[in-house]
Short mmCIF file of C-alpha atoms and ligand atoms in Angstrom, two decimals:
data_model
loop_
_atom_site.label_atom_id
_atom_site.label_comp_id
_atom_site.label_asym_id
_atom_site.label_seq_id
_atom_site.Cartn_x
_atom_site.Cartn_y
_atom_site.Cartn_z
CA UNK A 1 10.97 32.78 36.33
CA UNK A 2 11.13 29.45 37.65
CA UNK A 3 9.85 26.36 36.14
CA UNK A 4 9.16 22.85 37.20
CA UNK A 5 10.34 21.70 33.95
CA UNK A 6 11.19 23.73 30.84
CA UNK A 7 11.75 22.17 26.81
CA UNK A 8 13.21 23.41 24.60
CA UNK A 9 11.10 23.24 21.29
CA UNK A 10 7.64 23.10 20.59
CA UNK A 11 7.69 20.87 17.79
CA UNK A 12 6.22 17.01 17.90
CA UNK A 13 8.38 15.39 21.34
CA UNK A 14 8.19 18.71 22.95
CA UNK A 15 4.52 19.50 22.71
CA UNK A 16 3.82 15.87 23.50
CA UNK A 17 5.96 15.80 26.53
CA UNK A 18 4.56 19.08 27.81
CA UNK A 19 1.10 18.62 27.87
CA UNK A 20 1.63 15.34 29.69
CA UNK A 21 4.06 16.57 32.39
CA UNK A 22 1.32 19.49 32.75
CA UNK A 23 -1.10 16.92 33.52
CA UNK A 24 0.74 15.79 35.76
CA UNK A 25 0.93 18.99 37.90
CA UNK A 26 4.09 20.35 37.04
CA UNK A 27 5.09 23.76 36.10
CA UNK A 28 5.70 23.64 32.29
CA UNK A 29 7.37 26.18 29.81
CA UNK A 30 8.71 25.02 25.96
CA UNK A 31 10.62 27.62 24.21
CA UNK A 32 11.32 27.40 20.77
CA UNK A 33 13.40 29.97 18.76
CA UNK A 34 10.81 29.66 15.85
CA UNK A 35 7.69 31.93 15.16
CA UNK A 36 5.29 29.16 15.45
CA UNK A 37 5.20 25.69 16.96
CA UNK A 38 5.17 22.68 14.99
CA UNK A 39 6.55 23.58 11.84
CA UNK A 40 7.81 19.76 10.64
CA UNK A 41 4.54 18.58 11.61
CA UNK A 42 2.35 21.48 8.76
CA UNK A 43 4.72 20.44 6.65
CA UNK A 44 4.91 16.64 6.94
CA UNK A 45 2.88 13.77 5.18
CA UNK A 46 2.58 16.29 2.35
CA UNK A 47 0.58 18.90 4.48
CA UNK A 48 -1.18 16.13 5.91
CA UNK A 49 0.66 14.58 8.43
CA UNK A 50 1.32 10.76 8.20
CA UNK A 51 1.16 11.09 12.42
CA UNK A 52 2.09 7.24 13.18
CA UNK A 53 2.06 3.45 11.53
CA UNK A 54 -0.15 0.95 13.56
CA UNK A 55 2.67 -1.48 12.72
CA UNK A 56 5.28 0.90 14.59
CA UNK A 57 7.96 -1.71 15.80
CA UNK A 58 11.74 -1.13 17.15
CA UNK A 59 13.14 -3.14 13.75
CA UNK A 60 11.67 0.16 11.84
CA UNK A 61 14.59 2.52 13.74
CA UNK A 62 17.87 2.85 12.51
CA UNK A 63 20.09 3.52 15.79
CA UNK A 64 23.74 2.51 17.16
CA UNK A 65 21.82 1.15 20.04
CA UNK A 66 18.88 -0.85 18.61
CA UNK A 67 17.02 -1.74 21.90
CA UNK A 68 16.99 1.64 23.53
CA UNK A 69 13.63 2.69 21.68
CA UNK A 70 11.76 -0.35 22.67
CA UNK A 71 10.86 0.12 25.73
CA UNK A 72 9.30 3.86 25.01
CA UNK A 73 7.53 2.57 22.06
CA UNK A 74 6.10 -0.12 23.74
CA UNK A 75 4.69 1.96 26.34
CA UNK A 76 3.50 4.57 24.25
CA UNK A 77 1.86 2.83 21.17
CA UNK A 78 0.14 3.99 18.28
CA UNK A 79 -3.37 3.18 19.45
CA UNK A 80 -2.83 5.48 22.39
CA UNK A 81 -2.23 8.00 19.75
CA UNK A 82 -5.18 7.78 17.95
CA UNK A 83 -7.14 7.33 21.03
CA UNK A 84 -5.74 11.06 21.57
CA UNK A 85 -6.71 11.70 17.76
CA UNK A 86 -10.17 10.54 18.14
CA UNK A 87 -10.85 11.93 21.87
CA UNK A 88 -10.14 15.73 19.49
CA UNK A 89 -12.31 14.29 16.91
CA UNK A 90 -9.87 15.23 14.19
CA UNK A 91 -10.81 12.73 10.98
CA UNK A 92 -7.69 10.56 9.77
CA UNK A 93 -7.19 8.34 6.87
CA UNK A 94 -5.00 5.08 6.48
CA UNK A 95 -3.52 5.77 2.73
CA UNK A 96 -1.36 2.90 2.87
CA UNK A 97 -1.72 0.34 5.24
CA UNK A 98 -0.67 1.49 8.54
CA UNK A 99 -0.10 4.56 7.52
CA UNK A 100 -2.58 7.22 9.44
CA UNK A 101 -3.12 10.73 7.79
CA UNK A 102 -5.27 13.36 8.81
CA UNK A 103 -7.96 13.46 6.62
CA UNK A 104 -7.77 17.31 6.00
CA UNK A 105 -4.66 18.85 7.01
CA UNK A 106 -1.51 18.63 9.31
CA UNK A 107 -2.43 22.15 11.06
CA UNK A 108 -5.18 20.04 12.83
CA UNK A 109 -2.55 18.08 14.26
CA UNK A 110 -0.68 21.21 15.77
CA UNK A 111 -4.09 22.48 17.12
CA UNK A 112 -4.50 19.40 18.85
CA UNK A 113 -0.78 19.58 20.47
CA UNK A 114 -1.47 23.08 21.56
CA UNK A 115 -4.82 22.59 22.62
CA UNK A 116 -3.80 19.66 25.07
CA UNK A 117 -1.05 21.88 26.40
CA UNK A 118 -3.84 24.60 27.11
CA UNK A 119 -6.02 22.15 28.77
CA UNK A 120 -2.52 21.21 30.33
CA UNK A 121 -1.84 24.24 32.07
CA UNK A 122 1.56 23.93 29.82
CA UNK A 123 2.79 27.68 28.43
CA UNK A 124 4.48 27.95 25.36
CA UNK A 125 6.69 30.84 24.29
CA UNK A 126 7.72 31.32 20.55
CA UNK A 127 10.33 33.66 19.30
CA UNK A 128 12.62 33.01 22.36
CA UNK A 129 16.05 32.38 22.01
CA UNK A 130 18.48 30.57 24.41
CA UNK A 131 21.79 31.83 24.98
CA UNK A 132 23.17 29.88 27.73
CA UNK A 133 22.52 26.70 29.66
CA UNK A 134 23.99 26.07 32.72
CA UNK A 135 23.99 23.95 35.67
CA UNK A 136 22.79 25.24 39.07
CA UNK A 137 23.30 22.61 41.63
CA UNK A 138 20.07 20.16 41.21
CA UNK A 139 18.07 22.69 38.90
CA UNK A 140 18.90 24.17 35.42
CA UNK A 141 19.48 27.63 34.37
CA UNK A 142 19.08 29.20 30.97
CA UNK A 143 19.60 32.54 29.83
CA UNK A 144 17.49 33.51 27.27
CA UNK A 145 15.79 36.63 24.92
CA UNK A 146 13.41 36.71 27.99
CA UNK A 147 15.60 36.85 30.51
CA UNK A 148 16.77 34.11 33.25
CA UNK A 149 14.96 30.96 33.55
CA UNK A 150 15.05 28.57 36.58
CA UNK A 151 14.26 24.81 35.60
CA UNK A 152 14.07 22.44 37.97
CA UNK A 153 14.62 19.91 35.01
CA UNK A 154 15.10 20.55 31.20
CA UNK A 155 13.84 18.50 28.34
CA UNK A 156 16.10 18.99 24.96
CA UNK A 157 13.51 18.44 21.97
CA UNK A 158 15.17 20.81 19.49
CA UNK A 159 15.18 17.99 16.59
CA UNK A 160 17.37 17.22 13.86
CA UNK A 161 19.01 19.11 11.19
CA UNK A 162 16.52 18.71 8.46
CA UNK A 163 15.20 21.60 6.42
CA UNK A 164 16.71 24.96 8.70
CA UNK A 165 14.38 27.09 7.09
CA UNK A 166 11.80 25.57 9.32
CA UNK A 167 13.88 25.92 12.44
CA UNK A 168 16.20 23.11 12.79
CA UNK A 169 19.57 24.11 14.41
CA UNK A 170 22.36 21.94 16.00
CA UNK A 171 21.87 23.42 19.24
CA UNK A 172 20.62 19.93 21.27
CA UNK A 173 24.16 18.67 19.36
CA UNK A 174 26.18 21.33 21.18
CA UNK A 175 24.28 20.93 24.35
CA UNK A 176 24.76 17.43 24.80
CA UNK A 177 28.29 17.96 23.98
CA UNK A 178 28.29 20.88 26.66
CA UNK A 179 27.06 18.36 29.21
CA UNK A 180 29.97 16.09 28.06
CA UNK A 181 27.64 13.26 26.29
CA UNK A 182 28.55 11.82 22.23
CA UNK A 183 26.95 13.18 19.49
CA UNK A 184 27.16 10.50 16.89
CA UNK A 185 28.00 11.71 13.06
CA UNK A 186 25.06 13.20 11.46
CA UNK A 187 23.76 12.97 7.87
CA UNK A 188 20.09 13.64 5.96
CA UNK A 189 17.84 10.54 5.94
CA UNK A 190 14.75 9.92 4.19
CA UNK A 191 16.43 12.22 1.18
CA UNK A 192 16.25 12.34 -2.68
CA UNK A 193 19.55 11.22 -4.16
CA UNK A 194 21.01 13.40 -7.19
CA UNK A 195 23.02 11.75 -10.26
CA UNK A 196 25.83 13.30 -12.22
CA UNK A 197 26.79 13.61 -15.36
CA UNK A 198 24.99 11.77 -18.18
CA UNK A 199 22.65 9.59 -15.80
CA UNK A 200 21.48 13.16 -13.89
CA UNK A 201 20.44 13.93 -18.35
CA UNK A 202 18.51 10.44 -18.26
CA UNK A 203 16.90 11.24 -15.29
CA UNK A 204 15.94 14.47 -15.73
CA UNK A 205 14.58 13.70 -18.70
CA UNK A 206 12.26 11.02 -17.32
CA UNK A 207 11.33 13.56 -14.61
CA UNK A 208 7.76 13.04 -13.01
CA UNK A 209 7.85 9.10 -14.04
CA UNK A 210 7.26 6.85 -11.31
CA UNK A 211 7.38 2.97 -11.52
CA UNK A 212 7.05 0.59 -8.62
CA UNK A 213 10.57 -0.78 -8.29
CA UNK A 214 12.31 -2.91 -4.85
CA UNK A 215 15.65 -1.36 -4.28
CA UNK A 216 18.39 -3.55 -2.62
CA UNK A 217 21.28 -1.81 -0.65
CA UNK A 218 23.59 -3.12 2.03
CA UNK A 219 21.27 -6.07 3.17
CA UNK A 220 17.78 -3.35 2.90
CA UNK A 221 15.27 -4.08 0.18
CA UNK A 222 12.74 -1.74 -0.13
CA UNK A 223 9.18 -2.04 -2.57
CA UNK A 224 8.14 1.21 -2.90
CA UNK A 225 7.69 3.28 -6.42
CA UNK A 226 10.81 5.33 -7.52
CA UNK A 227 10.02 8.36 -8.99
CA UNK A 228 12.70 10.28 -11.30
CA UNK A 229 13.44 13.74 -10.85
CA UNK A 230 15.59 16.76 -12.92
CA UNK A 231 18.50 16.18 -10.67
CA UNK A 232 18.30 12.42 -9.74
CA UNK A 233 15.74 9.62 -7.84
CA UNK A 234 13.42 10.39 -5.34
CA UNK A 235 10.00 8.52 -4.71
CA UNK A 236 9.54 6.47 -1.19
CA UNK A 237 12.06 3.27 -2.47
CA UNK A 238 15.01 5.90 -2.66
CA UNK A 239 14.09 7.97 0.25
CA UNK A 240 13.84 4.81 2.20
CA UNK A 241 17.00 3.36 0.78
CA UNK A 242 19.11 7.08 1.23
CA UNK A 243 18.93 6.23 4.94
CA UNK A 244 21.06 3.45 4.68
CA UNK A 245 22.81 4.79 1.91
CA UNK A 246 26.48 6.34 2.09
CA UNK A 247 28.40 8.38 -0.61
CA UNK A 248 30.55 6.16 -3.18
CA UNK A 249 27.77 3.25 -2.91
CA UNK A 250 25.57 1.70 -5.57
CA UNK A 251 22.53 0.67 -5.46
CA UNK A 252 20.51 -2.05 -7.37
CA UNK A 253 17.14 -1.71 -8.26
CA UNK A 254 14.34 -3.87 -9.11
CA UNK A 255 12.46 -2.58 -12.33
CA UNK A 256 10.25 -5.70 -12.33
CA UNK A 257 10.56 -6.80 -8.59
CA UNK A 258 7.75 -9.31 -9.19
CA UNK A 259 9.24 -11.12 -12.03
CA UNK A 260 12.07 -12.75 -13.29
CA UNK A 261 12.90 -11.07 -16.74
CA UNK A 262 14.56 -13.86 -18.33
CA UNK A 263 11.60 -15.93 -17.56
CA UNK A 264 9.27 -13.32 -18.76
CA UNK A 265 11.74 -12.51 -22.09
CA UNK A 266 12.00 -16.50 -23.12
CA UNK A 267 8.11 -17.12 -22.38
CA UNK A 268 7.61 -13.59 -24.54
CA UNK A 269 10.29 -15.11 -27.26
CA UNK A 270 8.53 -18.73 -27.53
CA UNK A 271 5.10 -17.34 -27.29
CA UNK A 272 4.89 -13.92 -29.73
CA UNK A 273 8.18 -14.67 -31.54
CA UNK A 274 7.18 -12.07 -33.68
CA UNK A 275 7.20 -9.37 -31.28
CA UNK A 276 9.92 -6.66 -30.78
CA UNK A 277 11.94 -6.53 -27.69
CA UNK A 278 10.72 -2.77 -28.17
CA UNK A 279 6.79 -3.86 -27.68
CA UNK A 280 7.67 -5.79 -25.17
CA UNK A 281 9.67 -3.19 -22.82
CA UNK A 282 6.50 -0.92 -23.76
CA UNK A 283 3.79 -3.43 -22.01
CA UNK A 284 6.21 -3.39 -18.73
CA UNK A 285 7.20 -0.04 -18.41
CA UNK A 286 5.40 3.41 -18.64
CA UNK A 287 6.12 4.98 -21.98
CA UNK A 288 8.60 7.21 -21.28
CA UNK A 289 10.77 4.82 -19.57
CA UNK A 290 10.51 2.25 -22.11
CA UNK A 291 11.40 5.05 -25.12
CA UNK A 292 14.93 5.69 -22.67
CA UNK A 293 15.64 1.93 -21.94
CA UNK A 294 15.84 1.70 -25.76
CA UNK A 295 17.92 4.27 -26.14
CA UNK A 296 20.06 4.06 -23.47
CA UNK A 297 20.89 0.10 -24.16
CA UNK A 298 21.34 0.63 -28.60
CA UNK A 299 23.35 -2.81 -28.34
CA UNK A 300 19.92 -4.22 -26.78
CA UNK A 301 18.16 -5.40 -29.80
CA UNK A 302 15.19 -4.27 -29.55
CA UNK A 303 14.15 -3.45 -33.05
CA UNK A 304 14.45 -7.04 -34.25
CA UNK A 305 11.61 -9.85 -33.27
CA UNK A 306 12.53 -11.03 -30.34
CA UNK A 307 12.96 -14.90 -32.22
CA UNK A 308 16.41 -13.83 -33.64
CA UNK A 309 17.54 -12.00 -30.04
CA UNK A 310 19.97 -14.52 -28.75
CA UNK A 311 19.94 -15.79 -25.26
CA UNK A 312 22.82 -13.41 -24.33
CA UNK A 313 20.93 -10.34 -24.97
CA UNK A 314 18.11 -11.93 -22.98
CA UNK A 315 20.34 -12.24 -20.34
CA UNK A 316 21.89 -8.87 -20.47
CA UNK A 317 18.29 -7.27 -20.21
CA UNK A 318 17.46 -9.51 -17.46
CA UNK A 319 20.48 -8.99 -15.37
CA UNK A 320 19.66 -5.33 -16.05
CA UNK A 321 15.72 -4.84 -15.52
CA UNK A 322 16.21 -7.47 -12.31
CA UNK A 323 19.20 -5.80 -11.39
CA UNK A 324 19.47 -2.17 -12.45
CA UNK A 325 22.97 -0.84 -10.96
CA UNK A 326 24.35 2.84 -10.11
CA UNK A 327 25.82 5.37 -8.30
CA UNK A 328 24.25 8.32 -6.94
CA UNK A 329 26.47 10.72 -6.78
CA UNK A 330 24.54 12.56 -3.46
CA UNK A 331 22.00 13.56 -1.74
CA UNK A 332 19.65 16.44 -1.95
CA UNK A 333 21.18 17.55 1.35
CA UNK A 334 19.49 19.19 5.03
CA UNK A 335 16.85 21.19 2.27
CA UNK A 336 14.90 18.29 1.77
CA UNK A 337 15.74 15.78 3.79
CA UNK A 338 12.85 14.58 6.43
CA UNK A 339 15.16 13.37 8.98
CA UNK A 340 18.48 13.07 10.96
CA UNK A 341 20.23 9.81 10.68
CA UNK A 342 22.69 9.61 14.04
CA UNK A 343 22.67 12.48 17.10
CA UNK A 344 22.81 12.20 20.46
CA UNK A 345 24.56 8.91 21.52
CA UNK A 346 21.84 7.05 23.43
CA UNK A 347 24.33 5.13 26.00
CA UNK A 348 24.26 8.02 28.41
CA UNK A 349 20.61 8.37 28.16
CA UNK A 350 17.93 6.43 30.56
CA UNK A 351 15.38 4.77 28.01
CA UNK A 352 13.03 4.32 30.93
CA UNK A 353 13.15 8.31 31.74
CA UNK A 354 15.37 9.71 28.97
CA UNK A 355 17.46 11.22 31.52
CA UNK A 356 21.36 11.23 31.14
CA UNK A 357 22.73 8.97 33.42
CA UNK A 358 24.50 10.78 35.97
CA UNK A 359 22.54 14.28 35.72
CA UNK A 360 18.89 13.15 35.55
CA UNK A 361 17.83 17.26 35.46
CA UNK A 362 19.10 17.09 32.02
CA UNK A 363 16.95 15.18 29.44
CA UNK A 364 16.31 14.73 25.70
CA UNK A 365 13.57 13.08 23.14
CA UNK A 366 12.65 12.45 19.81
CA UNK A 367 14.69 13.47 16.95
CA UNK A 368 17.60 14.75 18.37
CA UNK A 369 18.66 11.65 19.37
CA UNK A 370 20.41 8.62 17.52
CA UNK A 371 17.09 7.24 16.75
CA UNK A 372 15.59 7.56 13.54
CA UNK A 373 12.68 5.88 11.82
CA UNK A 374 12.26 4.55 8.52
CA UNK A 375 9.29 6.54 5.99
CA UNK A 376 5.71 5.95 7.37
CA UNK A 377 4.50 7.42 10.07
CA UNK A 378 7.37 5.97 12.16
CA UNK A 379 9.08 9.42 13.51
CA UNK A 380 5.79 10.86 15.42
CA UNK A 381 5.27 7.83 16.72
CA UNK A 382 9.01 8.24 18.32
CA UNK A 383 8.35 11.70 19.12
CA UNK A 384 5.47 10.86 20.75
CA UNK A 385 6.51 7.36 22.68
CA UNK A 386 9.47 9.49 23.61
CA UNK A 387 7.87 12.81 24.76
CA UNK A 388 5.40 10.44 26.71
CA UNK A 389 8.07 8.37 28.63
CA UNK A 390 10.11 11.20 29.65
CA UNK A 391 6.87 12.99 31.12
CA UNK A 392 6.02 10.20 32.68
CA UNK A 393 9.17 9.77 34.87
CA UNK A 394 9.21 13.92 35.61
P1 FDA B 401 10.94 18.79 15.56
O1 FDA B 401 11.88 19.07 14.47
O2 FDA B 401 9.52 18.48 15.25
O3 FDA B 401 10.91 20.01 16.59
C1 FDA B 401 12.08 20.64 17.04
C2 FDA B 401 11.73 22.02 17.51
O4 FDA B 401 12.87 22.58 18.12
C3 FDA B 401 11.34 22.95 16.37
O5 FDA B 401 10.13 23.60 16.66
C4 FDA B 401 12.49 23.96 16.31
O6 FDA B 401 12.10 25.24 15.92
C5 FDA B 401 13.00 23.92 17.73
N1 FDA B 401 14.39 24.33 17.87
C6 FDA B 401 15.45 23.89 17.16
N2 FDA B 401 16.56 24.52 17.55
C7 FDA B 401 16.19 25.40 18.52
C8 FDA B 401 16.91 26.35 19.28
N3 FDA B 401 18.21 26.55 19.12
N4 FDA B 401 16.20 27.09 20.18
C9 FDA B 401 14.86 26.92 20.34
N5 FDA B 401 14.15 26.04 19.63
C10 FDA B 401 14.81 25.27 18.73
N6 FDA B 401 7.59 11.99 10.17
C11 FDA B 401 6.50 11.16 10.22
O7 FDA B 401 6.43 10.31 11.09
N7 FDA B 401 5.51 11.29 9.28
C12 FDA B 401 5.54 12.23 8.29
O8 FDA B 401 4.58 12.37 7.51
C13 FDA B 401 6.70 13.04 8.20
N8 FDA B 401 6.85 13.95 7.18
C14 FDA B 401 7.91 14.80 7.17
C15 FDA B 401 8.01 15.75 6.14
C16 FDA B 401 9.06 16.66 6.15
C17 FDA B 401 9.19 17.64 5.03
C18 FDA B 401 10.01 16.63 7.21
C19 FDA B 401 11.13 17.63 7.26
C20 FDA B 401 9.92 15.67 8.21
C21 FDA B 401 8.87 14.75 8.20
N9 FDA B 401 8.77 13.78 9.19
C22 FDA B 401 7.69 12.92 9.21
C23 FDA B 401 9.75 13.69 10.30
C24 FDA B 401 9.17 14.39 11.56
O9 FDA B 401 8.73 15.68 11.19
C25 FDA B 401 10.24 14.50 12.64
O10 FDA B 401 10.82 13.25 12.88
C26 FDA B 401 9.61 15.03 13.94
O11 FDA B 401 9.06 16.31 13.71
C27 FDA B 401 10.65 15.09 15.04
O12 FDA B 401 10.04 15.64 16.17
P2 FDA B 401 10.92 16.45 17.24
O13 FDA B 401 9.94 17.05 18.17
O14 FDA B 401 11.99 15.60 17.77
O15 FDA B 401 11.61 17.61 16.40
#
């Protein structure tokens, strides 16, 4: 079989990129390993895809090469998307701002894919599995479950490592390093971090509580509600913040990141003087967390009217609701992370075409490269920008 160009994996870059080059005239074939295409996307935004953020912009990608997604994502914006969205007629929803959703489910989203690589004259082939990849003068060669394939160029979309029960493999990791390009260290992103010991007890016993906190980490800040699980902190703040985030770090959180506790405590202490620090940690905080705080801080005084707690304790509370510190002692690991901090190095890789420099048959977009996008809609829009620009310069 011979192909104009073949990807591997049919999952949000690949299907983009195919349907596109198809439109274009060429030859297209993706292969993916899995039984079905698009298995991040039916499981993403909760089962309803959060498919890009109209504020998409470079400073929302971590990478070691900060420019190299502009100039994709400025070609490819998120308007075009939804122009895409709209021109299938499939109903979205902005649940936060920015933030686009379909307004039913995420399978609509892989129907649309598939559909535009129908109309694209694009073939996709499921359950095939690649065993070799090899140069062949200016073309590619793969052996696969199928048999021999003839590319004249290849497009590597295989992904990150995130969740392998939905198909994620290192393989575009041991390609690139076949073809003699970096793969930078990997770790999960967007990831629940776990506790230990007697703060994983706390947590877990506050499980299903979320507050709105700001987390601060390594110059980051994120507002977003933290929500505590059985084995440690999840909610978007900590999934946001795990991407910056590296083992043996603490964190500081923000339990009132619109106020300044002392302020609030001394106004509280000169106004209801009668009051127990008790009541008053019970009109800030749900009722569960309130109940811990108390008990986790018995030096606190909260039992007494908050006229006789001294300015001390109203600066130890402060310092702690403004400034909540510790340690997680993980992550929840590839099972549940969304994404791939790190991957293929993007100095040997075109950001015009995506090509690597030097063997421009070879190519590879979206996740599986060191380009990864913060919680929001951000990591379509990549895959798509991505998948767009390298179809583009077929
Ligand atoms: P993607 O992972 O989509 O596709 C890779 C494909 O390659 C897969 O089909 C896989 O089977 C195939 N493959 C891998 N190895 C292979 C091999 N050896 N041989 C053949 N095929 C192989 N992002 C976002 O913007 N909004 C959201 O709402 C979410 N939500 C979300 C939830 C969850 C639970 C996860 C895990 C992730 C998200 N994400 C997200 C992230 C988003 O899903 C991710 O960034 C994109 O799917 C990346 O698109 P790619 O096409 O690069 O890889």
């Amino acid at each position: 079989m011979v192909f104009d160009v073949v990807i591997i994996g049919a999952g949000a870059a690949g299907l983009m990129c195919a349907a596109q080059a198809g439109y274009a005239g060429k030859r297209v074939l993706v292969l993916d390993h899995a039984n079905k295409a698009g298995k991040k996307i039916l499981m993403s935004g909760g089962g309803r895809c959060n498919f890009t953020n109209m504020d998409t912009a470079p400073h929302h990608f971590y990478s070691q090469n900060p420019h190299f997604c502009i100039s994709a994502l400025k070609r490819y914006r998120p308007e075009h998307f939804v122009e895409l969205v709209e021109r299938h007629g499939l109903e979205y929803v902005e649940k936060a701002p920015g933030q686009l959703f379909c307004a039913d489910s995420a399978k609509e989203m892989v129907r649309l894919l598939l559909t535009e690589c129908e109309w694209a004259s694009a073939e996709v082939s499921l359950n095939t599995r690649i065993e070799r990849v090899e140069r062949c003068g200016e073309a590619m060669r793969l052996q696969t479950s199928r048999g021999k394939i003839d590319a004249g160029m290849l497009v590597v979309a295989t992904g990150g490592l995130s969740i392998p029960t939905l198909g994620a493999s290192g393989f575009g990791y041991e390609l690139a390093r076949q073809f003699g390009l970096e793969v930078l260290p990997t770790r999960p992103g967007l990831v629940p971090l776990t506790l230990s010991d007697t703060w994983k007890a706390r947590a877990s016993a506050l499980s299903g509580v979320s507050v709105p906190v700001a987390v601060h980490h390594g110059g980051y800040r994120f507002e977003e509600p933290l929500l505590f699980t059985h084995r440690g902190l999840s909610g978007p703040s900590m999934l946001q913040i795990s991407s910056v985030w590296e083992p043996g770090e603490a964190l500081t959180i923000d339990l009132l990141p619109h106020s300044e506790a002392r302020e609030l405590l001394l106004t509280a202490r000169q106004e209801t003087p009668k009051r127990l620090l008790s009541t008053w940690l019970g009109e800030h905080f749900p009722k569960r967390l309130a109940q811990a705080l108390i008990e986790w801080y018995p030096e606190g005084q909260t039992q007494i009217p908050l006229a006789q707690v001294s300015n001390e304790v109203v600066d130890t509370w402060a310092e702690r609701l403004n400034g909540w510190t510790l340690k997680p002692s993980g992550t929840e690991g590839w099972r549940t992370a969304e994404v791939t901090m790190g991957g293929v190095d993007t100095d040997a890789i075109s950001s015009k075409t995506f090509e690597v420099k030097g063997l421009p048959q070879l190519r590879f977009i979206g996740e599986v490269l060191d380009v990864t996008g913060r919680l929001g809609g951000y990591n379509f829009q990549w895959a798509w920008a991505s998948g767009v620009a390298c179809a583009q310069a077929l």
